[in-house]
C-alpha positions as protocol buffer text, in pm:
chain_id: "A"
residue {
  index: 1
  type: MET
  ca { x: 3067 y: 3129 z: -2230 }
}
residue {
  index: 2
  type: GLN
  ca { x: 3103 y: 2943 z: -2559 }
}
residue {
  index: 3
  type: ILE
  ca { x: 2891 y: 2639 z: -2646 }
}
residue {
  index: 4
  type: ALA
  ca { x: 3012 y: 2400 z: -2916 }
}
residue {
  index: 5
  type: ARG
  ca { x: 2946 y: 2048 z: -3037 }
}
residue {
  index: 6
  type: LEU
  ca { x: 3114 y: 1767 z: -2853 }
}
residue {
  index: 7
  type: ARG
  ca { x: 3415 y: 1638 z: -3044 }
}
residue {
  index: 8
  type: LYS
  ca { x: 3625 y: 1329 z: -2995 }
}
residue {
  index: 9
  type: GLU
  ca { x: 3926 y: 1544 z: -2916 }
}
residue {
  index: 10
  type: ASN
  ca { x: 3734 y: 1664 z: -2608 }
}
residue {
  index: 11
  type: ALA
  ca { x: 3703 y: 1307 z: -2478 }
}
residue {
  index: 12
  type: SER
  ca { x: 3986 y: 1305 z: -2222 }
}
residue {
  index: 13
  type: ALA
  ca { x: 3887 y: 1637 z: -2068 }
}
residue {
  index: 14
  type: LEU
  ca { x: 3518 y: 1543 z: -2060 }
}
residue {
  index: 15
  type: LEU
  ca { x: 3596 y: 1207 z: -1904 }
}
residue {
  index: 16
  type: GLU
  ca { x: 3795 y: 1380 z: -1631 }
}
residue {
  index: 17
  type: LEU
  ca { x: 3511 y: 1627 z: -1576 }
}
residue {
  index: 18
  type: TRP
  ca { x: 3252 y: 1348 z: -1555 }
}
residue {
  index: 19
  type: ASN
  ca { x: 3455 y: 1132 z: -1317 }
}
residue {
  index: 20
  type: GLY
  ca { x: 3519 y: 1432 z: -1095 }
}
residue {
  index: 21
  type: VAL
  ca { x: 3148 y: 1508 z: -1062 }
}
residue {
  index: 22
  type: ALA
  ca { x: 2974 y: 1170 z: -1094 }
}
residue {
  index: 23
  type: THR
  ca { x: 3158 y: 1007 z: -804 }
}
residue {
  index: 24
  type: HIS
  ca { x: 2928 y: 703 z: -797 }
}
residue {
  index: 25
  type: ASP
  ca { x: 2950 y: 652 z: -1174 }
}
residue {
  index: 26
  type: SER
  ca { x: 3313 y: 696 z: -1270 }
}
residue {
  index: 27
  type: VAL
  ca { x: 3392 y: 518 z: -1596 }
}
residue {
  index: 28
  type: THR
  ca { x: 3689 y: 419 z: -1806 }
}
residue {
  index: 29
  type: ALA
  ca { x: 3771 y: 578 z: -2139 }
}
residue {
  index: 30
  type: GLN
  ca { x: 3644 y: 260 z: -2306 }
}
residue {
  index: 31
  type: ILE
  ca { x: 3302 y: 279 z: -2143 }
}
residue {
  index: 32
  type: PHE
  ca { x: 3281 y: 655 z: -2199 }
}
residue {
  index: 33
  type: ALA
  ca { x: 3332 y: 596 z: -2570 }
}
residue {
  index: 34
  type: GLU
  ca { x: 3086 y: 305 z: -2564 }
}
residue {
  index: 35
  type: LYS
  ca { x: 2816 y: 530 z: -2417 }
}
residue {
  index: 36
  type: ILE
  ca { x: 2872 y: 821 z: -2659 }
}
residue {
  index: 37
  type: TRP
  ca { x: 3021 y: 729 z: -2997 }
}
residue {
  index: 38
  type: GLY
  ca { x: 2937 y: 363 z: -2955 }
}
residue {
  index: 39
  type: ASP
  ca { x: 2567 y: 446 z: -2938 }
}
residue {
  index: 40
  type: ALA
  ca { x: 2394 y: 362 z: -3265 }
}
residue {
  index: 41
  type: ASP
  ca { x: 2176 y: 671 z: -3219 }
}
residue {
  index: 42
  type: PHE
  ca { x: 2461 y: 915 z: -3153 }
}
residue {
  index: 43
  type: ASP
  ca { x: 2379 y: 1252 z: -3307 }
}
residue {
  index: 44
  type: GLU
  ca { x: 2641 y: 1526 z: -3292 }
}
residue {
  index: 45
  type: GLU
  ca { x: 2361 y: 1785 z: -3281 }
}
residue {
  index: 46
  type: LEU
  ca { x: 2259 y: 1646 z: -2942 }
}
residue {
  index: 47
  type: ALA
  ca { x: 2601 y: 1661 z: -2773 }
}
residue {
  index: 48
  type: LEU
  ca { x: 2707 y: 2003 z: -2646 }
}
residue {
  index: 49
  type: VAL
  ca { x: 3007 y: 2130 z: -2452 }
}
residue {
  index: 50
  type: ALA
  ca { x: 3045 y: 2461 z: -2268 }
}
residue {
  index: 51
  type: PHE
  ca { x: 3378 y: 2645 z: -2254 }
}
residue {
  index: 52
  type: GLU
  ca { x: 3455 y: 2952 z: -2048 }
}
residue {
  index: 53
  type: ALA
  ca { x: 3674 y: 3113 z: -2312 }
}
residue {
  index: 54
  type: ASP
  ca { x: 3555 y: 3244 z: -2646 }
}
residue {
  index: 55
  type: GLU
  ca { x: 3802 y: 3012 z: -2820 }
}
residue {
  index: 56
  type: PRO
  ca { x: 3709 y: 2652 z: -2727 }
}
residue {
  index: 57
  type: GLU
  ca { x: 4035 y: 2515 z: -2864 }
}
residue {
  index: 58
  type: ALA
  ca { x: 4225 y: 2719 z: -2606 }
}
residue {
  index: 59
  type: ASP
  ca { x: 4020 y: 2622 z: -2301 }
}
residue {
  index: 60
  type: GLU
  ca { x: 3911 y: 2322 z: -2099 }
}
residue {
  index: 61
  type: PRO
  ca { x: 3540 y: 2234 z: -2101 }
}
residue {
  index: 62
  type: VAL
  ca { x: 3341 y: 2338 z: -1793 }
}
residue {
  index: 63
  type: ALA
  ca { x: 3020 y: 2146 z: -1869 }
}
residue {
  index: 64
  type: PHE
  ca { x: 2865 y: 1911 z: -2121 }
}
residue {
  index: 65
  type: ALA
  ca { x: 2535 y: 1743 z: -2198 }
}
residue {
  index: 66
  type: HIS
  ca { x: 2461 y: 1453 z: -2429 }
}
residue {
  index: 67
  type: ALA
  ca { x: 2121 y: 1325 z: -2540 }
}
residue {
  index: 68
  type: VAL
  ca { x: 1992 y: 1064 z: -2783 }
}
residue {
  index: 69
  type: VAL
  ca { x: 1661 y: 988 z: -2949 }
}
residue {
  index: 70
  type: ARG
  ca { x: 1520 y: 637 z: -2944 }
}
residue {
  index: 71
  type: GLN
  ca { x: 1250 y: 525 z: -3185 }
}
residue {
  index: 72
  type: LEU
  ca { x: 992 y: 330 z: -2988 }
}
residue {
  index: 73
  type: ALA
  ca { x: 666 y: 164 z: -3087 }
}
residue {
  index: 74
  type: THR
  ca { x: 487 y: 460 z: -2928 }
}
residue {
  index: 75
  type: GLY
  ca { x: 700 y: 720 z: -3110 }
}
residue {
  index: 76
  type: SER
  ca { x: 1022 y: 910 z: -3045 }
}
residue {
  index: 77
  type: ARG
  ca { x: 1158 y: 958 z: -2694 }
}
residue {
  index: 78
  type: GLY
  ca { x: 1461 y: 1156 z: -2588 }
}
residue {
  index: 79
  type: TYR
  ca { x: 1710 y: 1057 z: -2320 }
}
residue {
  index: 80
  type: PHE
  ca { x: 1984 y: 1253 z: -2148 }
}
residue {
  index: 81
  type: LYS
  ca { x: 2283 y: 1022 z: -2111 }
}
residue {
  index: 82
  type: PHE
  ca { x: 2527 y: 1270 z: -1959 }
}
residue {
  index: 83
  type: VAL
  ca { x: 2482 y: 1606 z: -1789 }
}
residue {
  index: 84
  type: ALA
  ca { x: 2781 y: 1738 z: -1594 }
}
residue {
  index: 85
  type: VAL
  ca { x: 2904 y: 2076 z: -1475 }
}
residue {
  index: 86
  type: ALA
  ca { x: 3242 y: 2129 z: -1309 }
}
residue {
  index: 87
  type: PRO
  ca { x: 3190 y: 2206 z: -937 }
}
residue {
  index: 88
  type: GLN
  ca { x: 3327 y: 2561 z: -954 }
}
residue {
  index: 89
  type: TYR
  ca { x: 3081 y: 2645 z: -1234 }
}
residue {
  index: 90
  type: GLN
  ca { x: 2768 y: 2496 z: -1081 }
}
residue {
  index: 91
  type: ARG
  ca { x: 2465 y: 2711 z: -990 }
}
residue {
  index: 92
  type: GLN
  ca { x: 2551 y: 2961 z: -1264 }
}
residue {
  index: 93
  type: GLY
  ca { x: 2287 y: 2843 z: -1511 }
}
residue {
  index: 94
  type: ILE
  ca { x: 2532 y: 2667 z: -1742 }
}
residue {
  index: 95
  type: GLY
  ca { x: 2379 y: 2322 z: -1703 }
}
residue {
  index: 96
  type: ARG
  ca { x: 2029 y: 2462 z: -1750 }
}
residue {
  index: 97
  type: GLN
  ca { x: 2139 y: 2643 z: -2067 }
}
residue {
  index: 98
  type: LEU
  ca { x: 2281 y: 2322 z: -2216 }
}
residue {
  index: 99
  type: VAL
  ca { x: 1977 y: 2115 z: -2125 }
}
residue {
  index: 100
  type: GLU
  ca { x: 1730 y: 2373 z: -2256 }
}
residue {
  index: 101
  type: GLN
  ca { x: 1919 y: 2399 z: -2584 }
}
residue {
  index: 102
  type: LEU
  ca { x: 1897 y: 2023 z: -2619 }
}
residue {
  index: 103
  type: HIS
  ca { x: 1527 y: 2031 z: -2526 }
}
residue {
  index: 104
  type: GLN
  ca { x: 1475 y: 2261 z: -2824 }
}
residue {
  index: 105
  type: LYS
  ca { x: 1676 y: 2037 z: -3055 }
}
residue {
  index: 106
  type: LEU
  ca { x: 1481 y: 1733 z: -2936 }
}
residue {
  index: 107
  type: MET
  ca { x: 1149 y: 1906 z: -3004 }
}
residue {
  index: 108
  type: GLU
  ca { x: 1271 y: 1992 z: -3353 }
}
residue {
  index: 109
  type: GLN
  ca { x: 1313 y: 1617 z: -3406 }
}
residue {
  index: 110
  type: GLY
  ca { x: 954 y: 1551 z: -3297 }
}
residue {
  index: 111
  type: VAL
  ca { x: 1035 y: 1438 z: -2942 }
}
residue {
  index: 112
  type: LYS
  ca { x: 760 y: 1510 z: -2689 }
}
residue {
  index: 113
  type: GLU
  ca { x: 900 y: 1342 z: -2379 }
}
residue {
  index: 114
  type: VAL
  ca { x: 1246 y: 1305 z: -2230 }
}
residue {
  index: 115
  type: ARG
  ca { x: 1386 y: 1075 z: -1965 }
}
residue {
  index: 116
  type: ILE
  ca { x: 1712 y: 1080 z: -1773 }
}
residue {
  index: 117
  type: ALA
  ca { x: 1985 y: 815 z: -1802 }
}
residue {
  index: 118
  type: GLU
  ca { x: 1770 y: 507 z: -1876 }
}
residue {
  index: 119
  type: SER
  ca { x: 1859 y: 511 z: -2246 }
}
residue {
  index: 120
  type: ALA
  ca { x: 1835 y: 138 z: -2313 }
}
residue {
  index: 121
  type: PRO
  ca { x: 1975 y: -46 z: -2499 }
}
residue {
  index: 122
  type: ASN
  ca { x: 2293 y: 159 z: -2450 }
}
residue {
  index: 123
  type: TYR
  ca { x: 2287 y: 311 z: -2102 }
}
residue {
  index: 124
  type: LEU
  ca { x: 2510 y: 371 z: -1802 }
}
residue {
  index: 125
  type: THR
  ca { x: 2249 y: 370 z: -1525 }
}
residue {
  index: 126
  type: PRO
  ca { x: 1871 y: 323 z: -1513 }
}
residue {
  index: 127
  type: GLY
  ca { x: 1812 y: 663 z: -1356 }
}
residue {
  index: 128
  type: VAL
  ca { x: 1969 y: 915 z: -1118 }
}
residue {
  index: 129
  type: ASP
  ca { x: 2133 y: 772 z: -808 }
}
residue {
  index: 130
  type: VAL
  ca { x: 1942 y: 895 z: -502 }
}
residue {
  index: 131
  type: ARG
  ca { x: 2270 y: 1015 z: -350 }
}
residue {
  index: 132
  type: TYR
  ca { x: 2308 y: 1285 z: -616 }
}
residue {
  index: 133
  type: GLU
  ca { x: 2103 y: 1542 z: -427 }
}
residue {
  index: 134
  type: THR
  ca { x: 2225 y: 1831 z: -643 }
}
residue {
  index: 135
  type: ALA
  ca { x: 2125 y: 1649 z: -963 }
}
residue {
  index: 136
  type: ILE
  ca { x: 1783 y: 1564 z: -820 }
}
residue {
  index: 137
  type: GLY
  ca { x: 1722 y: 1930 z: -737 }
}
residue {
  index: 138
  type: PHE
  ca { x: 1846 y: 2029 z: -1083 }
}
residue {
  index: 139
  type: PHE
  ca { x: 1602 y: 1807 z: -1271 }
}
residue {
  index: 140
  type: GLU
  ca { x: 1313 y: 1897 z: -1041 }
}
residue {
  index: 141
  type: ALA
  ca { x: 1378 y: 2265 z: -1112 }
}
residue {
  index: 142
  type: LEU
  ca { x: 1367 y: 2188 z: -1484 }
}
residue {
  index: 143
  type: GLY
  ca { x: 1019 y: 2042 z: -1453 }
}
residue {
  index: 144
  type: TYR
  ca { x: 1104 y: 1672 z: -1454 }
}
residue {
  index: 145
  type: GLU
  ca { x: 868 y: 1446 z: -1262 }
}
residue {
  index: 146
  type: ARG
  ca { x: 949 y: 1122 z: -1084 }
}
residue {
  index: 147
  type: ILE
  ca { x: 801 y: 819 z: -1259 }
}
residue {
  index: 148
  type: GLY
  ca { x: 942 y: 544 z: -1041 }
}
residue {
  index: 149
  type: GLU
  ca { x: 1255 y: 379 z: -909 }
}
residue {
  index: 150
  type: ALA
  ca { x: 1503 y: 120 z: -1033 }
}
residue {
  index: 151
  type: LYS
  ca { x: 1754 y: -81 z: -838 }
}
residue {
  index: 152
  type: ASN
  ca { x: 2092 y: -238 z: -908 }
}
residue {
  index: 153
  type: LEU
  ca { x: 2193 y: -548 z: -715 }
}
residue {
  index: 154
  type: LEU
  ca { x: 2538 y: -683 z: -645 }
}
residue {
  index: 155
  type: LEU
  ca { x: 2617 y: -1053 z: -644 }
}
residue {
  index: 156
  type: ASN
  ca { x: 2933 y: -1182 z: -478 }
}
residue {
  index: 157
  type: LEU
  ca { x: 3128 y: -1414 z: -711 }
}
residue {
  index: 158
  type: ARG
  ca { x: 3406 y: -1508 z: -470 }
}
residue {
  index: 159
  type: GLU
  ca { x: 3435 y: -1877 z: -384 }
}
residue {
  index: 160
  type: ARG
  ca { x: 3098 y: -1955 z: -541 }
}
residue {
  index: 161
  type: ASP
  ca { x: 3023 y: -2276 z: -728 }
}
residue {
  index: 162
  type: PHE
  ca { x: 2833 y: -2203 z: -1048 }
}
residue {
  index: 163
  type: SER
  ca { x: 2877 y: -2547 z: -1204 }
}
residue {
  index: 164
  type: THR
  ca { x: 2577 y: -2666 z: -1403 }
}
residue {
  index: 165
  type: THR
  ca { x: 2681 y: -3006 z: -1538 }
}
residue {
  index: 166
  type: ASP
  ca { x: 2416 y: -3211 z: -1359 }
}
residue {
  index: 167
  type: ARG
  ca { x: 2133 y: -2974 z: -1441 }
}
residue {
  index: 168
  type: VAL
  ca { x: 2246 y: -2943 z: -1805 }
}
residue {
  index: 169
  type: ASN
  ca { x: 2236 y: -3323 z: -1835 }
}
residue {
  index: 170
  type: GLU
  ca { x: 1887 y: -3331 z: -1683 }
}
residue {
  index: 171
  type: LEU
  ca { x: 1762 y: -3076 z: -1932 }
}
residue {
  index: 172
  type: ALA
  ca { x: 1928 y: -3265 z: -2217 }
}
residue {
  index: 173
  type: SER
  ca { x: 1724 y: -3571 z: -2122 }
}
residue {
  index: 174
  type: THR
  ca { x: 1409 y: -3366 z: -2186 }
}
residue {
  index: 175
  type: GLY
  ca { x: 1531 y: -3246 z: -2525 }
}
residue {
  index: 176
  type: ILE
  ca { x: 1669 y: -2908 z: -2417 }
}
residue {
  index: 177
  type: GLU
  ca { x: 2028 y: -2830 z: -2511 }
}
residue {
  index: 178
  type: ILE
  ca { x: 2231 y: -2570 z: -2321 }
}
residue {
  index: 179
  type: CYS
  ca { x: 2519 y: -2415 z: -2515 }
}
residue {
  index: 180
  type: ARG
  ca { x: 2719 y: -2101 z: -2570 }
}
residue {
  index: 181
  type: ALA
  ca { x: 2588 y: -1880 z: -2849 }
}
residue {
  index: 182
  type: THR
  ca { x: 2772 y: -1868 z: -3180 }
}
residue {
  index: 183
  type: CYS
  ca { x: 2730 y: -1652 z: -3487 }
}
residue {
  index: 184
  type: LYS
  ca { x: 2580 y: -1954 z: -3662 }
}
residue {
  index: 185
  type: VAL
  ca { x: 2269 y: -1953 z: -3440 }
}
residue {
  index: 186
  type: MET
  ca { x: 2216 y: -1574 z: -3439 }
}
residue {
  index: 187
  type: PRO
  ca { x: 1931 y: -1591 z: -3695 }
}
residue {
  index: 188
  type: GLN
  ca { x: 1737 y: -1810 z: -3449 }
}
residue {
  index: 189
  type: VAL
  ca { x: 1833 y: -1580 z: -3161 }
}
residue {
  index: 190
  type: ASN
  ca { x: 1708 y: -1274 z: -3346 }
}
residue {
  index: 191
  type: GLU
  ca { x: 1387 y: -1452 z: -3442 }
}
residue {
  index: 192
  type: PHE
  ca { x: 1333 y: -1533 z: -3073 }
}
residue {
  index: 193
  type: LEU
  ca { x: 1405 y: -1175 z: -2967 }
}
residue {
  index: 194
  type: ASP
  ca { x: 1179 y: -1032 z: -3236 }
}
residue {
  index: 195
  type: ALA
  ca { x: 896 y: -1241 z: -3096 }
}
residue {
  index: 196
  type: PHE
  ca { x: 938 y: -1149 z: -2731 }
}
residue {
  index: 197
  type: TRP
  ca { x: 1204 y: -882 z: -2657 }
}
residue {
  index: 198
  type: PRO
  ca { x: 1298 y: -686 z: -2971 }
}
residue {
  index: 199
  type: SER
  ca { x: 1432 y: -399 z: -2761 }
}
residue {
  index: 200
  type: TRP
  ca { x: 1712 y: -625 z: -2632 }
}
residue {
  index: 201
  type: LYS
  ca { x: 1864 y: -701 z: -2973 }
}
residue {
  index: 202
  type: ALA
  ca { x: 2127 y: -427 z: -2948 }
}
residue {
  index: 203
  type: GLU
  ca { x: 2249 y: -546 z: -2607 }
}
residue {
  index: 204
  type: VAL
  ca { x: 2265 y: -903 z: -2731 }
}
residue {
  index: 205
  type: ALA
  ca { x: 2460 y: -789 z: -3039 }
}
residue {
  index: 206
  type: LEU
  ca { x: 2718 y: -617 z: -2815 }
}
residue {
  index: 207
  type: ALA
  ca { x: 2746 y: -928 z: -2596 }
}
residue {
  index: 208
  type: MET
  ca { x: 2821 y: -1128 z: -2910 }
}
residue {
  index: 209
  type: THR
  ca { x: 3125 y: -910 z: -2986 }
}
residue {
  index: 210
  type: CYS
  ca { x: 3304 y: -1055 z: -2682 }
}
residue {
  index: 211
  type: ASN
  ca { x: 3553 y: -1338 z: -2711 }
}
residue {
  index: 212
  type: PRO
  ca { x: 3408 y: -1585 z: -2633 }
}
residue {
  index: 213
  type: PRO
  ca { x: 3054 y: -1464 z: -2701 }
}
residue {
  index: 214
  type: ALA
  ca { x: 2896 y: -1347 z: -2376 }
}
residue {
  index: 215
  type: MET
  ca { x: 2569 y: -1533 z: -2414 }
}
residue {
  index: 216
  type: HIS
  ca { x: 2435 y: -1881 z: -2339 }
}
residue {
  index: 217
  type: LEU
  ca { x: 2130 y: -2040 z: -2500 }
}
residue {
  index: 218
  type: ALA
  ca { x: 1868 y: -2304 z: -2442 }
}
residue {
  index: 219
  type: LEU
  ca { x: 1764 y: -2484 z: -2761 }
}
residue {
  index: 220
  type: SER
  ca { x: 1472 y: -2715 z: -2826 }
}
residue {
  index: 221
  type: LYS
  ca { x: 1467 y: -2883 z: -3166 }
}
residue {
  index: 222
  type: GLU
  ca { x: 1720 y: -2619 z: -3281 }
}
residue {
  index: 223
  type: SER
  ca { x: 1485 y: -2336 z: -3183 }
}
residue {
  index: 224
  type: VAL
  ca { x: 1593 y: -2086 z: -2916 }
}
residue {
  index: 225
  type: VAL
  ca { x: 1374 y: -2112 z: -2607 }
}
residue {
  index: 226
  type: GLY
  ca { x: 1593 y: -1921 z: -2362 }
}
residue {
  index: 227
  type: PHE
  ca { x: 1898 y: -1698 z: -2344 }
}
residue {
  index: 228
  type: SER
  ca { x: 2115 y: -1524 z: -2088 }
}
residue {
  index: 229
  type: ALA
  ca { x: 2381 y: -1263 z: -2165 }
}
residue {
  index: 230
  type: TYR
  ca { x: 2632 y: -1034 z: -1998 }
}
residue {
  index: 231
  type: ASP
  ca { x: 2860 y: -751 z: -2113 }
}
residue {
  index: 232
  type: GLY
  ca { x: 2574 y: -621 z: -2327 }
}
residue {
  index: 233
  type: ASN
  ca { x: 2636 y: -286 z: -2159 }
}
residue {
  index: 234
  type: ASN
  ca { x: 2930 y: -131 z: -1976 }
}
residue {
  index: 235
  type: GLN
  ca { x: 3165 y: -405 z: -2089 }
}
residue {
  index: 236
  type: GLY
  ca { x: 3419 y: -536 z: -1841 }
}
residue {
  index: 237
  type: THR
  ca { x: 3228 y: -426 z: -1530 }
}
residue {
  index: 238
  type: GLY
  ca { x: 3046 y: -751 z: -1455 }
}
residue {
  index: 239
  type: TRP
  ca { x: 2721 y: -623 z: -1604 }
}
residue {
  index: 240
  type: PHE
  ca { x: 2467 y: -906 z: -1625 }
}
residue {
  index: 241
  type: GLY
  ca { x: 2172 y: -928 z: -1860 }
}
residue {
  index: 242
  type: PRO
  ca { x: 1950 y: -934 z: -2045 }
}
residue {
  index: 243
  type: MET
  ca { x: 1796 y: -1279 z: -2010 }
}
residue {
  index: 244
  type: GLY
  ca { x: 1465 y: -1444 z: -2093 }
}
residue {
  index: 245
  type: THR
  ca { x: 1287 y: -1777 z: -2135 }
}
residue {
  index: 246
  type: HIS
  ca { x: 1007 y: -1867 z: -2375 }
}
residue {
  index: 247
  type: PRO
  ca { x: 674 y: -1862 z: -2183 }
}
residue {
  index: 248
  type: ASP
  ca { x: 603 y: -2225 z: -2277 }
}
residue {
  index: 249
  type: PHE
  ca { x: 934 y: -2341 z: -2125 }
}
residue {
  index: 250
  type: ARG
  ca { x: 930 y: -2158 z: -1795 }
}
residue {
  index: 251
  type: GLY
  ca { x: 929 y: -2344 z: -1467 }
}
residue {
  index: 252
  type: GLN
  ca { x: 1194 y: -2595 z: -1574 }
}
residue {
  index: 253
  type: GLY
  ca { x: 1496 y: -2414 z: -1428 }
}
residue {
  index: 254
  type: ILE
  ca { x: 1630 y: -2307 z: -1768 }
}
residue {
  index: 255
  type: GLY
  ca { x: 1683 y: -1948 z: -1658 }
}
residue {
  index: 256
  type: GLN
  ca { x: 1874 y: -2055 z: -1348 }
}
residue {
  index: 257
  type: VAL
  ca { x: 2113 y: -2267 z: -1553 }
}
residue {
  index: 258
  type: LEU
  ca { x: 2174 y: -1997 z: -1811 }
}
residue {
  index: 259
  type: LEU
  ca { x: 2228 y: -1738 z: -1536 }
}
residue {
  index: 260
  type: ALA
  ca { x: 2477 y: -1964 z: -1358 }
}
residue {
  index: 261
  type: ARG
  ca { x: 2678 y: -2014 z: -1676 }
}
residue {
  index: 262
  type: CYS
  ca { x: 2702 y: -1637 z: -1728 }
}
residue {
  index: 263
  type: LEU
  ca { x: 2809 y: -1584 z: -1367 }
}
residue {
  index: 264
  type: ARG
  ca { x: 3074 y: -1853 z: -1406 }
}
residue {
  index: 265
  type: ASP
  ca { x: 3208 y: -1668 z: -1709 }
}
residue {
  index: 266
  type: LEU
  ca { x: 3227 y: -1343 z: -1513 }
}
residue {
  index: 267
  type: GLN
  ca { x: 3397 y: -1527 z: -1229 }
}
residue {
  index: 268
  type: SER
  ca { x: 3655 y: -1668 z: -1471 }
}
residue {
  index: 269
  type: GLN
  ca { x: 3738 y: -1311 z: -1580 }
}
residue {
  index: 270
  type: GLY
  ca { x: 3866 y: -1251 z: -1227 }
}
residue {
  index: 271
  type: LEU
  ca { x: 3573 y: -1034 z: -1125 }
}
residue {
  index: 272
  type: SER
  ca { x: 3471 y: -1046 z: -760 }
}
residue {
  index: 273
  type: GLN
  ca { x: 3114 y: -934 z: -815 }
}
residue {
  index: 274
  type: ALA
  ca { x: 2843 y: -912 z: -1078 }
}
residue {
  index: 275
  type: ILE
  ca { x: 2605 y: -622 z: -1129 }
}
residue {
  index: 276
  type: ILE
  ca { x: 2241 y: -710 z: -1185 }
}
residue {
  index: 277
  type: PRO
  ca { x: 2094 y: -383 z: -1315 }
}
residue {
  index: 278
  type: TRP
  ca { x: 1753 y: -225 z: -1345 }
}
residue {
  index: 279
  type: VAL
  ca { x: 1574 y: -473 z: -1120 }
}
residue {
  index: 280
  type: SER
  ca { x: 1215 y: -403 z: -1017 }
}
residue {
  index: 281
  type: GLU
  ca { x: 1153 y: -731 z: -834 }
}
residue {
  index: 282
  type: THR
  ca { x: 1458 y: -819 z: -625 }
}
residue {
  index: 283
  type: SER
  ca { x: 1336 y: -1120 z: -425 }
}
residue {
  index: 284
  type: LEU
  ca { x: 1438 y: -1388 z: -680 }
}
residue {
  index: 285
  type: TYR
  ca { x: 1800 y: -1275 z: -693 }
}
residue {
  index: 286
  type: GLU
  ca { x: 1815 y: -1210 z: -320 }
}
residue {
  index: 287
  type: SER
  ca { x: 1663 y: -1539 z: -204 }
}
residue {
  index: 288
  type: GLN
  ca { x: 1819 y: -1775 z: -459 }
}
residue {
  index: 289
  type: LEU
  ca { x: 2157 y: -1614 z: -518 }
}
residue {
  index: 290
  type: GLY
  ca { x: 2221 y: -1398 z: -215 }
}
residue {
  index: 291
  type: ALA
  ca { x: 2235 y: -1076 z: -419 }
}
residue {
  index: 292
  type: VAL
  ca { x: 2220 y: -756 z: -215 }
}
residue {
  index: 293
  type: LEU
  ca { x: 2084 y: -412 z: -293 }
}
residue {
  index: 294
  type: ASP
  ca { x: 2363 y: -187 z: -415 }
}
residue {
  index: 295
  type: ARG
  ca { x: 2205 y: 125 z: -561 }
}
residue {
  index: 296
  type: THR
  ca { x: 1866 y: 291 z: -595 }
}
residue {
  index: 297
  type: PHE
  ca { x: 1784 y: 526 z: -881 }
}
residue {
  index: 298
  type: VAL
  ca { x: 1508 y: 779 z: -936 }
}
residue {
  index: 299
  type: ARG
  ca { x: 1351 y: 768 z: -1281 }
}
residue {
  index: 300
  type: TRP
  ca { x: 1255 y: 1104 z: -1434 }
}
residue {
  index: 301
  type: GLU
  ca { x: 1045 y: 1223 z: -1724 }
}
residue {
  index: 302
  type: ARG
  ca { x: 945 y: 1557 z: -1871 }
}
residue {
  index: 303
  type: LYS
  ca { x: 680 y: 1624 z: -2135 }
}
residue {
  index: 304
  type: LEU
  ca { x: 834 y: 1863 z: -2383 }
}
residue {
  index: 305
  type: ALA
  ca { x: 492 y: 1943 z: -2525 }
}
residue {
  index: 306
  type: TRP
  ca { x: 442 y: 2157 z: -2213 }
}
residue {
  index: 307
  type: ILE
  ca { x: 712 y: 2398 z: -2324 }
}
residue {
  index: 308
  type: CYS
  ca { x: 568 y: 2721 z: -2468 }
}
């Protein structure tokens, strides 16, 4: 078995491997690239591929693992974004070998804890889908502990009316303007995010690369008091979020209007459903919008400091 760094020329074969194993998380080449090379924290030292032959160039990959390091206020944390082993090579210790090599590399970078999948701001899923029983057993055997659950909701967009004209006019009468974000107002957006949700800046920046920008704002005296975005992750899939309203302006329905405008945009793209990811409290979306539970994920963490 030969282990080498992941290279862009491996992309097609690795995508095929991933989609063949992760049946609930198949992705396009565009999203695969977004998750790996499109990650601002991509580090080639933390992306490994296993080949059966001694000459990687002459063989197809049989497994790969990709991790990143995020710098948080509490310090560095590692995240595994992809771990996949071809079915015929599973239970041979290949996946464990890749993960343990990356554990060592993460520790060398000062990382003391690692989580699986939930690598915000650039992530595919907020954990491991509960239907992946083999993966759950794999991470348990590696000493990962469950730290909670996350849920994704689905919202039907078919034949829904997301018009907001009346409510926008009502808010305007109180001095609140609802508009689509433009590059011109991004300094105010970033100031708002710095004050309340700095960790969402990268997702907002990706949403702003769409044409038109995939974000709507609420302004009061030219200051941002609310925002709602989509396509900040997994572009083209109907991925909604993030969104937030200034604490002093909550209770006025601003969030509902901004959400509706984003859903109308997704509807206009021809999408039949929107994904509302990483939800801990589902009742708001279920009761007001008719969203339904789609997927449940287990969240995992391991303390690398335990490794001797």
